[in-house]
Short mmCIF file of C-alpha atoms in Angstrom, two decimals:
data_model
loop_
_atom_site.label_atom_id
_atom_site.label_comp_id
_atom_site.label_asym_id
_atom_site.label_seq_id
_atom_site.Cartn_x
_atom_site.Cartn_y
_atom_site.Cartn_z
CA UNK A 1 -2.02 82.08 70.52
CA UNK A 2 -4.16 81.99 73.81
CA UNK A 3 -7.17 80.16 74.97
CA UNK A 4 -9.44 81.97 77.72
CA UNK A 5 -6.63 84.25 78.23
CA UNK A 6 -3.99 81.57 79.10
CA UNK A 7 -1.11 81.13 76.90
CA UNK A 8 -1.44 78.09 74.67
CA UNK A 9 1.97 75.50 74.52
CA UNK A 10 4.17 76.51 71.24
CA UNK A 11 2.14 73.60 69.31
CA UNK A 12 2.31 76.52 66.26
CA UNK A 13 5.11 78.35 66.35
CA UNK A 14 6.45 77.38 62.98
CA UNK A 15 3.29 79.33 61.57
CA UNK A 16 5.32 82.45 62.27
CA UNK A 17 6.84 81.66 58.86
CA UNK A 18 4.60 83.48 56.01
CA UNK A 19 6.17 80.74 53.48
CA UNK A 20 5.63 78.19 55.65
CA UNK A 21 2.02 79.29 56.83
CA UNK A 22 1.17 79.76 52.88
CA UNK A 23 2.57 75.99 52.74
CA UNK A 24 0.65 74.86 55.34
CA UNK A 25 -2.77 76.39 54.97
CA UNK A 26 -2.48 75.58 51.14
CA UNK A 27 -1.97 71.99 51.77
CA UNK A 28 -4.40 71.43 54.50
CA UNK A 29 -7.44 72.43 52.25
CA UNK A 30 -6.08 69.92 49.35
CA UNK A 31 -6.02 67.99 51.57
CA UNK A 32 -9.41 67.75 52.65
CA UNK A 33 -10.20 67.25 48.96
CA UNK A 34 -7.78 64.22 48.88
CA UNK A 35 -9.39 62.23 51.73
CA UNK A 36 -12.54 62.79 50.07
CA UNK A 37 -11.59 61.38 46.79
CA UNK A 38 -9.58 58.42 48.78
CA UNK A 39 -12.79 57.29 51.05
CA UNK A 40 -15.65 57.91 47.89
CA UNK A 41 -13.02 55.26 45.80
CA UNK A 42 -12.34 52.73 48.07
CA UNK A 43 -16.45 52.85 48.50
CA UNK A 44 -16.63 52.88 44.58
CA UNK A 45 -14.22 50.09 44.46
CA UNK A 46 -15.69 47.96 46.63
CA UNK A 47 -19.15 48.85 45.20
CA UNK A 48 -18.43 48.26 41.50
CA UNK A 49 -16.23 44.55 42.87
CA UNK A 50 -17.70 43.47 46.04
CA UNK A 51 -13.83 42.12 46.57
CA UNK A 52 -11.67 43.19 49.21
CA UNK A 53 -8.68 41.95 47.20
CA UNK A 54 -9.61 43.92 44.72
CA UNK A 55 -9.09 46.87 47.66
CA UNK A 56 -6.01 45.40 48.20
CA UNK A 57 -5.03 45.48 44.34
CA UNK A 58 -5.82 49.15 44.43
CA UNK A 59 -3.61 50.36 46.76
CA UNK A 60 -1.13 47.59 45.29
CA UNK A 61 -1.07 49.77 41.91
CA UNK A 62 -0.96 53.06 43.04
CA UNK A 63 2.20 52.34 45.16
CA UNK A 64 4.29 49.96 43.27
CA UNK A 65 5.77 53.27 41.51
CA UNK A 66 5.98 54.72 45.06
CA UNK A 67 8.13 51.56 45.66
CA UNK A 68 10.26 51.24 42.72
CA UNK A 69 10.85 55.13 42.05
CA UNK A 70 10.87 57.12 45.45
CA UNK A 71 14.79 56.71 45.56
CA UNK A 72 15.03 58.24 41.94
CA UNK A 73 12.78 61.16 43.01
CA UNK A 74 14.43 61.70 46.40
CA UNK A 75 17.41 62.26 43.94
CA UNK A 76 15.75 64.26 41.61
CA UNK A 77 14.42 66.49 44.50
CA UNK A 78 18.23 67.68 45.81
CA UNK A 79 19.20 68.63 42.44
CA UNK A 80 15.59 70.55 41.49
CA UNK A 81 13.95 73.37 42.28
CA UNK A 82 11.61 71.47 44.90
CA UNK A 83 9.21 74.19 44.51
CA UNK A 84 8.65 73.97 40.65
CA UNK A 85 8.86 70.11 41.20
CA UNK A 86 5.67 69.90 43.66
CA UNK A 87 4.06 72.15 41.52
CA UNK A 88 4.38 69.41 38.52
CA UNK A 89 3.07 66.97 40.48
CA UNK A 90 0.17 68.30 42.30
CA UNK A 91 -0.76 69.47 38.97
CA UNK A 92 -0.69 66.03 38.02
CA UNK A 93 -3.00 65.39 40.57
CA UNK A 94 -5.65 67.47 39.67
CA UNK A 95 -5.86 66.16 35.84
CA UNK A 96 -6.30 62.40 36.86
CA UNK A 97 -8.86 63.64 39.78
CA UNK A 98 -10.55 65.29 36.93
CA UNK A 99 -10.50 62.44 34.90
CA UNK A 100 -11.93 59.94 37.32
CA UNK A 101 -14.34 62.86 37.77
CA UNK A 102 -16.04 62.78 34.46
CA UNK A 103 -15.85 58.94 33.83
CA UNK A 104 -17.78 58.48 37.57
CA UNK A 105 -20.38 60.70 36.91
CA UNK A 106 -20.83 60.04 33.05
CA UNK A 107 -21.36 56.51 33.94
CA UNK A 108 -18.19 55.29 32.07
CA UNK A 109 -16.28 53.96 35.20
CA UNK A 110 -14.83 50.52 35.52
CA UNK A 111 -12.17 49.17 37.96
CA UNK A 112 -9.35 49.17 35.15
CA UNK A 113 -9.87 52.68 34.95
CA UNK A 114 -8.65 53.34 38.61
CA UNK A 115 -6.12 50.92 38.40
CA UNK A 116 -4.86 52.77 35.05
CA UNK A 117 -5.12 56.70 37.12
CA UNK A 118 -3.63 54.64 40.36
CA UNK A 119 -0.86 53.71 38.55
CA UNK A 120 -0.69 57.38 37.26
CA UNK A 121 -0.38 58.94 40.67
CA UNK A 122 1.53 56.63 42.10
CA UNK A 123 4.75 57.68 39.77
CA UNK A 124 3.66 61.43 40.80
CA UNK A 125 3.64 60.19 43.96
CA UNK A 126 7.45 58.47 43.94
CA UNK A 127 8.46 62.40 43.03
CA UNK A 128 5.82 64.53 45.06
CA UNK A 129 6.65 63.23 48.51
CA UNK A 130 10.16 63.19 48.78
CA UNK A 131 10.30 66.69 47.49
CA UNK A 132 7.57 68.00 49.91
CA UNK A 133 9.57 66.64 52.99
CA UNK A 134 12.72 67.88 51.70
CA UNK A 135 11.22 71.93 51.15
CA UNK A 136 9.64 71.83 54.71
CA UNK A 137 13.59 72.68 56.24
CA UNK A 138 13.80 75.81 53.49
CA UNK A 139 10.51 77.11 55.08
CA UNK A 140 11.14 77.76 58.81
CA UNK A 141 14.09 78.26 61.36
CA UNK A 142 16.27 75.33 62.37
CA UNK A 143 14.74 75.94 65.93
CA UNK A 144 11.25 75.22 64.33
CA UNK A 145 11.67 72.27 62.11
CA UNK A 146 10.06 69.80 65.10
CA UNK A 147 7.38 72.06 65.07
CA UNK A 148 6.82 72.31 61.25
CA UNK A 149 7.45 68.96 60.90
CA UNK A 150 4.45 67.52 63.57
CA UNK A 151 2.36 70.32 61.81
CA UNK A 152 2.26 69.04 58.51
CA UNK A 153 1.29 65.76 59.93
CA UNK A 154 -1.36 67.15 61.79
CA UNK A 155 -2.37 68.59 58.59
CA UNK A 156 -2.33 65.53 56.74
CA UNK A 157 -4.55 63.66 59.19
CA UNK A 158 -6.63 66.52 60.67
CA UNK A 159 -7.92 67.08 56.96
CA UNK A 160 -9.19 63.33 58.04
CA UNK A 161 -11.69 64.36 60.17
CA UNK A 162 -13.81 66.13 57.89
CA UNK A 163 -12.90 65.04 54.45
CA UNK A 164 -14.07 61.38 54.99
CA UNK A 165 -17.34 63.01 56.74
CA UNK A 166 -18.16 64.48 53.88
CA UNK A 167 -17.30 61.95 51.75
CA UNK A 168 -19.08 59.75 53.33
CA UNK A 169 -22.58 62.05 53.62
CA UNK A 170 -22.47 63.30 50.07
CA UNK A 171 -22.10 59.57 48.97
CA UNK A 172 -25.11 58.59 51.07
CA UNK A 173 -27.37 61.86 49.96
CA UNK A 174 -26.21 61.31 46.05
CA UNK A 175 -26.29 57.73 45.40
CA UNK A 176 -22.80 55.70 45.40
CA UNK A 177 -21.85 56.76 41.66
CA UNK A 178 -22.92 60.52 41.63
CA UNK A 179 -21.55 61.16 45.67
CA UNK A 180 -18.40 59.51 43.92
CA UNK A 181 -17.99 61.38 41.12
CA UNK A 182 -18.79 64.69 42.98
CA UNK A 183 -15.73 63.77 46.28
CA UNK A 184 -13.69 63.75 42.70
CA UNK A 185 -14.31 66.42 40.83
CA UNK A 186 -13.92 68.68 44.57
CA UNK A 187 -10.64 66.98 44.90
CA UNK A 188 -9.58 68.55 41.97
CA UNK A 189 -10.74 72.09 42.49
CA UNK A 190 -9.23 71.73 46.05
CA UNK A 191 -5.53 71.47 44.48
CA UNK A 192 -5.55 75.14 43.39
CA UNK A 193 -4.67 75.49 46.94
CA UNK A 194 -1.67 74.16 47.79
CA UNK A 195 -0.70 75.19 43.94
CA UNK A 196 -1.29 78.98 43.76
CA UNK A 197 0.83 78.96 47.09
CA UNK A 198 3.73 77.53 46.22
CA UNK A 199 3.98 79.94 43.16
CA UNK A 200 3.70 82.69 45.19
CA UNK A 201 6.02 81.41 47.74
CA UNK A 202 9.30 83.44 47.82
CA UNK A 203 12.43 80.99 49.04
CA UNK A 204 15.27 78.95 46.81
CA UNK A 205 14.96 75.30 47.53
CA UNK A 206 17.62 75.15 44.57
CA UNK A 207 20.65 73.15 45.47
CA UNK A 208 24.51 75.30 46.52
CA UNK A 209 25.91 73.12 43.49
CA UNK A 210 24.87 72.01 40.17
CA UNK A 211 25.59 68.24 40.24
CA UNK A 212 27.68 66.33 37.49
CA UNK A 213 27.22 62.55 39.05
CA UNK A 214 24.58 60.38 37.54
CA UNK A 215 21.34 59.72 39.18
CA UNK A 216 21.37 56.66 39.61
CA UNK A 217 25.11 57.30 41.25
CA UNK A 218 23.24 60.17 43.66
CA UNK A 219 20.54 57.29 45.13
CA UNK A 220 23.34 55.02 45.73
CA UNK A 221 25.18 57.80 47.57
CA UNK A 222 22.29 57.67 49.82
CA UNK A 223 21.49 54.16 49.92
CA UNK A 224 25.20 53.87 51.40
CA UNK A 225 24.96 56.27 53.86
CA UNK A 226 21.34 54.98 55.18
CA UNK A 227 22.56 52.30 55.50
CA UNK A 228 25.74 52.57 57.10
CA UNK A 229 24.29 55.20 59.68
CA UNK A 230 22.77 52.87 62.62
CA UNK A 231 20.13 54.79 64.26
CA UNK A 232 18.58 55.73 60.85
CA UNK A 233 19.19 52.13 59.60
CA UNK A 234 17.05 51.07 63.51
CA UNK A 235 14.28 53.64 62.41
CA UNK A 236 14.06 52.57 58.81
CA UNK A 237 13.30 49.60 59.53
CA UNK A 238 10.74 49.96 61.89
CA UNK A 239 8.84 52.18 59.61
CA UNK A 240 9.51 49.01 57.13
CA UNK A 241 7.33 46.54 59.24
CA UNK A 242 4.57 49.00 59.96
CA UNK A 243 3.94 49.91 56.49
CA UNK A 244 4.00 46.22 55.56
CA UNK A 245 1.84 44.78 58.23
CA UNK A 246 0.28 47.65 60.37
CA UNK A 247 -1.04 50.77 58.48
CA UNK A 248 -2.14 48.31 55.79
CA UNK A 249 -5.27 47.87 57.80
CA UNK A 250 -6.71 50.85 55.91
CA UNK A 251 -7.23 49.10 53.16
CA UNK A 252 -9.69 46.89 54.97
CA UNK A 253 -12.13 49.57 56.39
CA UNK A 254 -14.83 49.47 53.58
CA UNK A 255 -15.01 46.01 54.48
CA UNK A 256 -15.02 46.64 58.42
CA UNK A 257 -17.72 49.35 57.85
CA UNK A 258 -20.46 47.24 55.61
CA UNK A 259 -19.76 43.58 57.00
CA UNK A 260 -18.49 43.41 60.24
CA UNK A 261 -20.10 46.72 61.41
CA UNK A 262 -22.82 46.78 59.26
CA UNK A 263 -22.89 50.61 58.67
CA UNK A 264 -23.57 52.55 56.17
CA UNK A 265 -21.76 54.84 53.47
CA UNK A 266 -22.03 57.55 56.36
CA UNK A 267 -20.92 55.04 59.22
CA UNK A 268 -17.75 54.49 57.09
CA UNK A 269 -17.01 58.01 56.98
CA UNK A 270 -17.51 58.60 60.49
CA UNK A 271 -14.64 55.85 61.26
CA UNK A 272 -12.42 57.32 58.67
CA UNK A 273 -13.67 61.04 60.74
CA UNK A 274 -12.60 59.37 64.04
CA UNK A 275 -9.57 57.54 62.79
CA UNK A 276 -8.19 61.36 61.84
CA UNK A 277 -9.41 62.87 65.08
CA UNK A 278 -6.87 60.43 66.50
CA UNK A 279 -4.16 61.30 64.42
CA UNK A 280 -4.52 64.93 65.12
CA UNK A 281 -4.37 64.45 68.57
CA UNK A 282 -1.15 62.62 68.08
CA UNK A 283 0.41 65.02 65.63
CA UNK A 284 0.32 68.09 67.63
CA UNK A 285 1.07 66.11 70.48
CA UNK A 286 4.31 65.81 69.11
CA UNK A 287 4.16 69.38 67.68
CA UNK A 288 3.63 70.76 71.60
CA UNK A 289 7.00 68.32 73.00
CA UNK A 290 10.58 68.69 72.61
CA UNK A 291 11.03 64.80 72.63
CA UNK A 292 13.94 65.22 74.66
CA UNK A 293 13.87 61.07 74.20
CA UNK A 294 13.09 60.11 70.77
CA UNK A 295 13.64 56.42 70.98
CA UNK A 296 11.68 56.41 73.68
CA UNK A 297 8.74 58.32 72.84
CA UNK A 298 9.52 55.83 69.17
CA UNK A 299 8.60 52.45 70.87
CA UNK A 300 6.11 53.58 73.47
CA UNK A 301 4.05 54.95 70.40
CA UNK A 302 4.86 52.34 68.50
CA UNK A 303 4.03 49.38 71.25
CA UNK A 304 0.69 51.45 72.25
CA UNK A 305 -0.37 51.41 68.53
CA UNK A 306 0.15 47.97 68.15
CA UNK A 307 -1.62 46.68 71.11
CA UNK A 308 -4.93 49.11 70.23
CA UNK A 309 -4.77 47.69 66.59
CA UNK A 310 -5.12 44.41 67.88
CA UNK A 311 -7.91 45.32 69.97
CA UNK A 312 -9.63 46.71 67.05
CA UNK A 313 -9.09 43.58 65.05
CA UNK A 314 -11.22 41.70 67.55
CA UNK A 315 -14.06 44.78 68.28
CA UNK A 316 -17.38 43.67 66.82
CA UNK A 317 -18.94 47.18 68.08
CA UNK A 318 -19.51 50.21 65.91
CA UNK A 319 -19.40 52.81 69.30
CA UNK A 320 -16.05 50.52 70.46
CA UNK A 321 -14.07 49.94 67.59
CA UNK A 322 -14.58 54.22 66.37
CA UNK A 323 -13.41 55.33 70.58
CA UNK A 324 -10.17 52.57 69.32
CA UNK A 325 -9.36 54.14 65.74
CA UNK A 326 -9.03 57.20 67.60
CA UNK A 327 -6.08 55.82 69.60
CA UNK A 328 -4.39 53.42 67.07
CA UNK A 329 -4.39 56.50 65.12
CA UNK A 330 -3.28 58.55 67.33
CA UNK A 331 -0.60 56.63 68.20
CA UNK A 332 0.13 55.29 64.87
CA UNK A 333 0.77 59.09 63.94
CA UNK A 334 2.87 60.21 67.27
CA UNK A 335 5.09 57.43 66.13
CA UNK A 336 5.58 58.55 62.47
CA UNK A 337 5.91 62.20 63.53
CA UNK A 338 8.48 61.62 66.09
CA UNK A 339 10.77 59.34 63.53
CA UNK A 340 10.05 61.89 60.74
CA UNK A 341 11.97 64.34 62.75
CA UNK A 342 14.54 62.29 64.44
CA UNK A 343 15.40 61.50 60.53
CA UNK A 344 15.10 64.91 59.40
CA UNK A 345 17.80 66.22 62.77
CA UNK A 346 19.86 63.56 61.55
CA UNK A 347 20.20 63.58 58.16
CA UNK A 348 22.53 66.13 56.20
CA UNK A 349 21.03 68.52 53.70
CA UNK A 350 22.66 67.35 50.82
CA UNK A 351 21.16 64.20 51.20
CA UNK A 352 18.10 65.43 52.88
CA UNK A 353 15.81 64.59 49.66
CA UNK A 354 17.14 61.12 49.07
CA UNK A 355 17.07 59.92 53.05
CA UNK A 356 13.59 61.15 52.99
CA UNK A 357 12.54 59.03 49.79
CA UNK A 358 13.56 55.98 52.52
CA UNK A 359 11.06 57.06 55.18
CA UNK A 360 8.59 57.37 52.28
CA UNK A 361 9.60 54.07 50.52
CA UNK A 362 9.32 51.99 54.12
CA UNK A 363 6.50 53.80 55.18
CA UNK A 364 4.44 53.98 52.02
CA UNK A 365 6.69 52.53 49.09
CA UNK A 366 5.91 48.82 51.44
CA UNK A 367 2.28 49.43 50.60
CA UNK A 368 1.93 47.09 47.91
CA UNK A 369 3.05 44.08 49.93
CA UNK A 370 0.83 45.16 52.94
CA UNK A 371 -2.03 45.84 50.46
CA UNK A 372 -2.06 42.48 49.07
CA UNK A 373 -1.44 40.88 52.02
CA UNK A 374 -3.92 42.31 54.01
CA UNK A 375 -6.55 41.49 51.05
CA UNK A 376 -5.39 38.18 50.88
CA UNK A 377 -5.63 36.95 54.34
CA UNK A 378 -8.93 39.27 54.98
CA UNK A 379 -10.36 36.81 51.66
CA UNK A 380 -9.36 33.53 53.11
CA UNK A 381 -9.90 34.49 56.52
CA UNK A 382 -11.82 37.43 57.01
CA UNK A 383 -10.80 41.18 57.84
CA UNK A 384 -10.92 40.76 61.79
CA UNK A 385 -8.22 37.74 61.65
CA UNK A 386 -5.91 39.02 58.34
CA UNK A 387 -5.94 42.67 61.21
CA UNK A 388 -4.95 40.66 63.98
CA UNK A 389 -2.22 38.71 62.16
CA UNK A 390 -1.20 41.90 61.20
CA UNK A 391 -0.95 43.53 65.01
CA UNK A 392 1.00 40.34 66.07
CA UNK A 393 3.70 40.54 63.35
CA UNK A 394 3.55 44.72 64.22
CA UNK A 395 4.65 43.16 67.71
CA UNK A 396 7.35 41.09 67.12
CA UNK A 397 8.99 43.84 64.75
CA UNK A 398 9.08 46.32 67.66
CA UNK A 399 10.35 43.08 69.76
CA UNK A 400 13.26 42.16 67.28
CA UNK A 401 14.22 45.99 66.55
CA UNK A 402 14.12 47.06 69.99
CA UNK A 403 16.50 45.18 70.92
CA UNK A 404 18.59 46.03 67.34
CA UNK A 405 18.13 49.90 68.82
CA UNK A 406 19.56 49.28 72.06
CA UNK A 407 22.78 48.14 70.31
CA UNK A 408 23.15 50.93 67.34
CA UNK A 409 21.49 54.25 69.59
CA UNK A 410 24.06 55.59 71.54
CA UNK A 411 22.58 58.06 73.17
CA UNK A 412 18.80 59.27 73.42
CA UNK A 413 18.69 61.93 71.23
CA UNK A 414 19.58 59.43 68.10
CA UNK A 415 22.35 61.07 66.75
CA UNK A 416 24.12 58.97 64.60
CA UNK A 417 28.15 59.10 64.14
CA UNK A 418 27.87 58.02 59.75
CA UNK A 419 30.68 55.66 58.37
CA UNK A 420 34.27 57.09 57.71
CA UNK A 421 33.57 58.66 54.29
CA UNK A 422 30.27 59.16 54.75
CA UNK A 423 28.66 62.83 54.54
#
């Protein structure tokens, strides 16, 4: 790819793959559709309650399955078909999108009814994510897995910078209930995309051998080996105290948008827009280096995100705080992409699917706590303080394990010796 003639860095290389660029493309318009749906209910939610627990509650419900299950479906995913798999799941998707479609716009819609679909999701969820990691390394070249890897999170949050947009403009031009309803029912129409691709996609994600353990013997299998490997053990946790106490701020941003901001439906989306021109930025950052120092580029992501968070805790400007959710996002999302692949260069692929469900159980599966907490304290003591508690715990984690990855990294590439017995 070139740009006025001059050869562009190999940010895209992985596209080379036809599977992979089917994968990718596929995704990145569902996408879209998904960010739509997620900023039109958090508005609807916080329209219909007025509650930003009840925000909190939410997300609480549609990741306690991520939370209790993700191990079982990392499991499941290295003895399926991780094709066929994703295809179950995004299908499941669509139906519950569909769903919340017609009750929205038929003027049915109460809060138990998204707690009911969230809960729904959520246990497609614990299987659709492990699965989706674990199929990226069947898609492209061992050379390219960096590369595919920082793609697919540039994908998730560069579908962030117009899916919340129009979220947020159809909302304003259709009334709260209708613009709802509509970001739904488009949701659901948009995952025909990433479906009719992975149908036509030609590779066996199958594993060599047909296992005869249990699965419940298979997640303890990996459970061992997590946590008897130290640099994945350092990075785990990590991950653990930002989905807990930093990327829970999310949660909060209706509530940032219409009372400490005092902007509308449309305001809110442009935050959400900014907050994913951020992460892209970050993502193919990542995608364009060879992070010849993972740890490093790990807590000088990490320690940047933290200190812009808290920053945007205390901004009481609409121009200020979106120029800051640009770069806590975009650091947030350097940070995530660059311990998604040290896991993934570390990790065997036998137990690829299963050490995966652990970056999405302590980056997403800790959502529930953060969730409540973060509605909680934003109840008692408003959104700006509950963020800012939030940043200063963030900061004390990267302290505390900082120090733990000095002791268990041995050298700067993170490659981890396992325990004696260990795959």
């Amino acid at each position: 790819m070139t740009a006025a003639g001059l050869p562009a860095p190999q940010t895209f290389t992985a596209l080379r793959s036809s599977n992979y660029r089917r994968f990718w493309w596929g995704g990145l318009i569902s996408l879209v559709g998904s960010w739509m749906q997620i900023t039109a209910q958090s508005w609807l939610v916080y329209d219909l309650t007025g509650s930003p627990f009840m925000l909190g509650m939410v997300t609480f419900f549609n990741t306690v399955p991520t939370m209790l299950l993700t191990l079982f479906g990392g499991a499941i995913a290295d003895r399926s078909e991780k094709r066929h798999l994703l295809i179950a799941t995004q299908s499941t998707f669509m139906v519950s999108a569909i769903v919340l479609a017609v009750l929205t716009l038929t003027g049915r819609i109460a809060v138990w009814h998204i707690l009911a679909l969230s809960v729904v999701t959520g246990i497609a969820g614990a299987m659709d994510m492990p699965a989706r990691q674990s199929l990226i390394p069947h898609l492209v070249d061992r050379g390219d897995l960096t590369n595919a890897i920082a793609l697919n999170s540039a994908a998730f949050n560069g579908s962030r910078i117009v899916g919340p947009a129009l979220a947020g403009l159809m909302i304003d031009q259709l009334g709260g209930r209708a613009g709802s309803g509509w970001n739904f029912a488009l949701n659901a129409v948009s995952y025909l995309a990433v479906i009719i691709p992975l149908a036509r996609i030609r590779v066996n994600s199958r594993p060599v051998g047909m296992s005869h353990t249990s699965v419940l013997s298979e997640v303890r299998d990996g459970v061992v080996y997590a946590l008897r490997t130290p640099a994945l053990r350092t990075v785990l946790g990590l991950l653990a105290v930002t989905g807990v106490f930093g990327i829970s701020f999310t949660v909060l941003m209706p509530v940032f948008a219409r009372d400490v901001l005092h902007v509308p439906a449309r305001g809110y989306g442009i935050l959400l827009t900014a907050s994913g021109i951020g992460a892209t930025i970050g993502a193919l950052a990542v995608a364009s280096s060879r992070l010849a120092r993972p740890w490093t580029v790990i807590i000088g992501t990490f320690t940047t995100f933290v200190a812009l968070l808290a920053a945007f805790a205390a901004s009481g400007s609409y121009l200020l705080s979106a120029l800051l959710l640009v770069g806590v996002s975009g650091a947030m999302t350097a940070y995530m992409s660059a311990s998604n692949t040290t896991i993934q260069s570390i990790v065997p692929d036998a137990l690829r699917g299963r050490v995966m469900s652990f970056y999405v159980l302590a980056l997403f599966g800790t959502a529930p706590l953060g969730g409540l907490f973060m509605g909680s304290l934003a109840s008692a003591l408003g959104a700006q303080v509950a963020v800012f508690i939030g940043a200063v715990v963030c900061g004390i984690g990267a302290l505390a394990l900082r120090a733990a990855g000095r002791a268990s990294v041995r050298n700067p590439y993170l490659v981890a010796e396992p325990a004696e017995g260990q795959p």
